[in-house]
Every structure is written in C-alpha cells, then in structure tokens.
C-alpha cells in the first residue's frame, strides 16, 4: 500500500521518473495516515516514514537534475527517518497494543518506527 496506491496515475502525469517515485511515496504515506487514522507524533511507523519521505520529495528534483547523487539523497532520507524513529522514545503511544499501557511506552522506541527507519537504511545501503 505504501508504494503502490495512486502510483499509476501519478507516474503518467509526471515527466521524470525520480519525481514520480517521490510523489508515489508521498501518496503512499498519505494513504497510510488515512487508513490508520494516524499522524506523525502518535508513536507509529509514520514518525519515521514521514520525515524520510519528505527528504526524498525535497531532494528528488536535485537528484533528477544530477545535482545530488542518489546515494546522498537516500542517506539523507535514512538519517531523517532515523531521527524520526528516535523521537518516538519520548512519546506516549496512542495506537495499537502499546496504547493500553501508554504511560509505560515512554522511554521505549516504537517498533513500527524502527521498521520505517530500516526501510530507508536498506535503500541507502543498497545505493552506497
């Protein structure tokens, strides 16, 4: 769902592959937020995906133009996702099983945000 939703129509409308992929990721994150009725700051995977995807979207034009190496763009996205994941340590869980003991979730990284971080780290490692 993250990478697929609305990608076909977006790809047809955009002229560059890099910008199209960036748009798809942004649309995928928006779809996840709608489906889960969640947003960044609620101790979920979105706390890593949103900053990582934002970094990709902001850097995509420079990467497509050849002004920014793809590996650097992916490294920046991975760094943003890692910072977003780390921010969940100080949050109180709002969704899922962790929400049942929300106050005890403070001080613990959200498992979903770690997965989000790993997605971006895997892409950065592939490009390195």
PDB file of C-alpha atoms in Angstrom:
ATOM      1  CA  UNK A   1       0.000   0.000   0.000  1.00  0.00           C
ATOM      2  CA  UNK A   2       2.810   2.419   0.917  1.00  0.00           C
ATOM      3  CA  UNK A   3       4.460   2.371  -2.510  1.00  0.00           C
ATOM      4  CA  UNK A   4       1.536   1.387  -4.720  1.00  0.00           C
ATOM      5  CA  UNK A   5      -1.511   3.468  -4.009  1.00  0.00           C
ATOM      6  CA  UNK A   6      -2.168   6.020  -6.713  1.00  0.00           C
ATOM      7  CA  UNK A   7       1.252   5.479  -8.301  1.00  0.00           C
ATOM      8  CA  UNK A   8      -0.008   4.512 -11.755  1.00  0.00           C
ATOM      9  CA  UNK A   9      -1.900   7.750 -12.327  1.00  0.00           C
ATOM     10  CA  UNK A  10       0.842   9.866 -10.792  1.00  0.00           C
ATOM     11  CA  UNK A  11       3.531   8.260 -12.944  1.00  0.00           C
ATOM     12  CA  UNK A  12       1.519   9.030 -16.058  1.00  0.00           C
ATOM     13  CA  UNK A  13       1.232  12.706 -15.109  1.00  0.00           C
ATOM     14  CA  UNK A  14       4.867  13.331 -14.224  1.00  0.00           C
ATOM     15  CA  UNK A  15       7.632  13.629 -16.741  1.00  0.00           C
ATOM     16  CA  UNK A  16      10.560  12.397 -14.644  1.00  0.00           C
ATOM     17  CA  UNK A  17      10.947   9.012 -13.016  1.00  0.00           C
ATOM     18  CA  UNK A  18      12.543  10.404  -9.843  1.00  0.00           C
ATOM     19  CA  UNK A  19       9.778  12.912  -9.248  1.00  0.00           C
ATOM     20  CA  UNK A  20       7.184  10.216  -9.956  1.00  0.00           C
ATOM     21  CA  UNK A  21       8.621   7.878  -7.369  1.00  0.00           C
ATOM     22  CA  UNK A  22       8.804  10.678  -4.830  1.00  0.00           C
ATOM     23  CA  UNK A  23       5.161  11.518  -5.448  1.00  0.00           C
ATOM     24  CA  UNK A  24       4.207   7.855  -5.065  1.00  0.00           C
ATOM     25  CA  UNK A  25       5.901   7.631  -1.697  1.00  0.00           C
ATOM     26  CA  UNK A  26       4.163  10.790  -0.505  1.00  0.00           C
ATOM     27  CA  UNK A  27       0.808   9.476  -1.735  1.00  0.00           C
ATOM     28  CA  UNK A  28       1.519   6.160  -0.011  1.00  0.00           C
ATOM     29  CA  UNK A  29       2.261   7.837   3.310  1.00  0.00           C
ATOM     30  CA  UNK A  30      -0.924   9.895   2.993  1.00  0.00           C
ATOM     31  CA  UNK A  31      -2.885   6.705   2.272  1.00  0.00           C
ATOM     32  CA  UNK A  32      -1.430   5.063   5.374  1.00  0.00           C
ATOM     33  CA  UNK A  33      -2.390   8.043   7.521  1.00  0.00           C
ATOM     34  CA  UNK A  34      -5.938   7.973   6.161  1.00  0.00           C
ATOM     35  CA  UNK A  35      -6.339   4.217   6.598  1.00  0.00           C
ATOM     36  CA  UNK A  36      -4.853   4.104  10.110  1.00  0.00           C
ATOM     37  CA  UNK A  37      -6.413   7.408  11.176  1.00  0.00           C
ATOM     38  CA  UNK A  38      -2.988   8.358  12.467  1.00  0.00           C
ATOM     39  CA  UNK A  39      -0.436  11.097  12.046  1.00  0.00           C
ATOM     40  CA  UNK A  40       3.187  11.758  12.973  1.00  0.00           C
ATOM     41  CA  UNK A  41       3.677  12.320  16.681  1.00  0.00           C
ATOM     42  CA  UNK A  42       1.497   9.383  17.728  1.00  0.00           C
ATOM     43  CA  UNK A  43       4.356   6.889  18.134  1.00  0.00           C
ATOM     44  CA  UNK A  44       3.879   4.885  14.929  1.00  0.00           C
ATOM     45  CA  UNK A  45       5.791   3.925  11.792  1.00  0.00           C
ATOM     46  CA  UNK A  46       4.710   7.294  10.384  1.00  0.00           C
ATOM     47  CA  UNK A  47       7.183   9.027  12.687  1.00  0.00           C
ATOM     48  CA  UNK A  48       9.958   7.538  10.539  1.00  0.00           C
ATOM     49  CA  UNK A  49       8.215   7.362   7.144  1.00  0.00           C
ATOM     50  CA  UNK A  50       7.056  10.971   7.009  1.00  0.00           C
ATOM     51  CA  UNK A  51      10.459  12.628   7.541  1.00  0.00           C
ATOM     52  CA  UNK A  52      12.184  10.096   5.288  1.00  0.00           C
ATOM     53  CA  UNK A  53       9.633  10.581   2.519  1.00  0.00           C
ATOM     54  CA  UNK A  54       9.753  14.346   2.959  1.00  0.00           C
ATOM     55  CA  UNK A  55      13.523  14.289   2.488  1.00  0.00           C
ATOM     56  CA  UNK A  56      13.098  12.222  -0.680  1.00  0.00           C
ATOM     57  CA  UNK A  57      10.456  14.578  -2.044  1.00  0.00           C
ATOM     58  CA  UNK A  58      12.550  17.668  -1.337  1.00  0.00           C
ATOM     59  CA  UNK A  59      15.712  16.176  -2.813  1.00  0.00           C
ATOM     60  CA  UNK A  60      14.188  14.442  -5.843  1.00  0.00           C
ATOM     61  CA  UNK A  61      14.392  17.430  -8.203  1.00  0.00           C
ATOM     62  CA  UNK A  62      18.114  17.908  -7.472  1.00  0.00           C
ATOM     63  CA  UNK A  63      18.743  14.184  -7.879  1.00  0.00           C
ATOM     64  CA  UNK A  64      16.877  14.060 -11.200  1.00  0.00           C
ATOM     65  CA  UNK A  65      18.841  17.106 -12.397  1.00  0.00           C
ATOM     66  CA  UNK A  66      22.096  15.356 -11.488  1.00  0.00           C
ATOM     67  CA  UNK A  67      22.937  17.929  -8.817  1.00  0.00           C
ATOM     68  CA  UNK A  68      22.624  15.446  -5.944  1.00  0.00           C
ATOM     69  CA  UNK A  69      23.856  11.852  -6.107  1.00  0.00           C
ATOM     70  CA  UNK A  70      21.135   9.284  -5.443  1.00  0.00           C
ATOM     71  CA  UNK A  71      23.211   7.692  -2.684  1.00  0.00           C
ATOM     72  CA  UNK A  72      23.399  11.067  -0.890  1.00  0.00           C
ATOM     73  CA  UNK A  73      19.662  11.611  -1.239  1.00  0.00           C
ATOM     74  CA  UNK A  74      18.971   8.153   0.218  1.00  0.00           C
ATOM     75  CA  UNK A  75      21.486   8.733   3.008  1.00  0.00           C
ATOM     76  CA  UNK A  76      19.715  11.967   3.947  1.00  0.00           C
ATOM     77  CA  UNK A  77      16.325  10.232   3.860  1.00  0.00           C
ATOM     78  CA  UNK A  78      17.662   7.433   6.080  1.00  0.00           C
ATOM     79  CA  UNK A  79      19.045   9.982   8.525  1.00  0.00           C
ATOM     80  CA  UNK A  80      15.712  11.819   8.658  1.00  0.00           C
ATOM     81  CA  UNK A  81      13.856   8.533   9.216  1.00  0.00           C
ATOM     82  CA  UNK A  82      16.301   7.557  11.990  1.00  0.00           C
ATOM     83  CA  UNK A  83      15.769  10.891  13.741  1.00  0.00           C
ATOM     84  CA  UNK A  84      12.007  10.457  13.424  1.00  0.00           C
ATOM     85  CA  UNK A  85      12.219   6.957  14.858  1.00  0.00           C
ATOM     86  CA  UNK A  86      14.369   8.125  17.758  1.00  0.00           C
ATOM     87  CA  UNK A  87      11.824  10.841  18.545  1.00  0.00           C
ATOM     88  CA  UNK A  88       9.268   8.142  19.427  1.00  0.00           C
ATOM     89  CA  UNK A  89      11.271   7.302  22.537  1.00  0.00           C
ATOM     90  CA  UNK A  90       9.768  10.325  24.327  1.00  0.00           C
ATOM     91  CA  UNK A  91       6.232   9.852  23.003  1.00  0.00           C
ATOM     92  CA  UNK A  92       3.252   8.197  24.618  1.00  0.00           C
ATOM     93  CA  UNK A  93       1.629   5.509  22.473  1.00  0.00           C
ATOM     94  CA  UNK A  94      -1.766   6.369  21.016  1.00  0.00           C
ATOM     95  CA  UNK A  95      -2.440   3.363  18.759  1.00  0.00           C
ATOM     96  CA  UNK A  96      -2.107  -0.404  18.959  1.00  0.00           C
ATOM     97  CA  UNK A  97      -1.368  -2.609  21.929  1.00  0.00           C
ATOM     98  CA  UNK A  98       1.138  -0.144  23.357  1.00  0.00           C
ATOM     99  CA  UNK A  99      -1.710   2.332  23.863  1.00  0.00           C
ATOM    100  CA  UNK A 100      -3.202   0.091  26.560  1.00  0.00           C
ATOM    101  CA  UNK A 101      -0.261   0.974  28.763  1.00  0.00           C
ATOM    102  CA  UNK A 102       0.508   4.334  27.175  1.00  0.00           C
ATOM    103  CA  UNK A 103       2.452   5.850  30.053  1.00  0.00           C
ATOM    104  CA  UNK A 104       4.783   2.844  30.171  1.00  0.00           C
ATOM    105  CA  UNK A 105       5.575   3.300  26.477  1.00  0.00           C
ATOM    106  CA  UNK A 106       7.500   6.494  27.246  1.00  0.00           C
ATOM    107  CA  UNK A 107      11.227   5.811  27.049  1.00  0.00           C
ATOM    108  CA  UNK A 108      10.838   2.938  24.573  1.00  0.00           C
ATOM    109  CA  UNK A 109      11.280   3.164  20.800  1.00  0.00           C
ATOM    110  CA  UNK A 110       8.215   2.326  18.742  1.00  0.00           C
ATOM    111  CA  UNK A 111       8.765  -0.937  16.880  1.00  0.00           C
ATOM    112  CA  UNK A 112       6.971   0.318  13.790  1.00  0.00           C
ATOM    113  CA  UNK A 113       9.160   3.398  13.613  1.00  0.00           C
ATOM    114  CA  UNK A 114      12.222   1.157  13.741  1.00  0.00           C
ATOM    115  CA  UNK A 115      10.855  -0.750  10.742  1.00  0.00           C
ATOM    116  CA  UNK A 116      10.325   2.565   8.935  1.00  0.00           C
ATOM    117  CA  UNK A 117      13.917   3.527   9.700  1.00  0.00           C
ATOM    118  CA  UNK A 118      15.162   0.183   8.398  1.00  0.00           C
ATOM    119  CA  UNK A 119      13.309   0.649   5.093  1.00  0.00           C
ATOM    120  CA  UNK A 120      15.246   3.825   4.423  1.00  0.00           C
ATOM    121  CA  UNK A 121      18.519   2.447   5.763  1.00  0.00           C
ATOM    122  CA  UNK A 122      18.170  -0.558   3.441  1.00  0.00           C
ATOM    123  CA  UNK A 123      17.660   1.723   0.443  1.00  0.00           C
ATOM    124  CA  UNK A 124      20.679   3.842   1.458  1.00  0.00           C
ATOM    125  CA  UNK A 125      22.844   0.741   1.911  1.00  0.00           C
ATOM    126  CA  UNK A 126      21.801  -0.532  -1.496  1.00  0.00           C
ATOM    127  CA  UNK A 127      22.827   2.751  -3.131  1.00  0.00           C
ATOM    128  CA  UNK A 128      26.144   3.081  -1.288  1.00  0.00           C
TER     129      UNK A 128
END
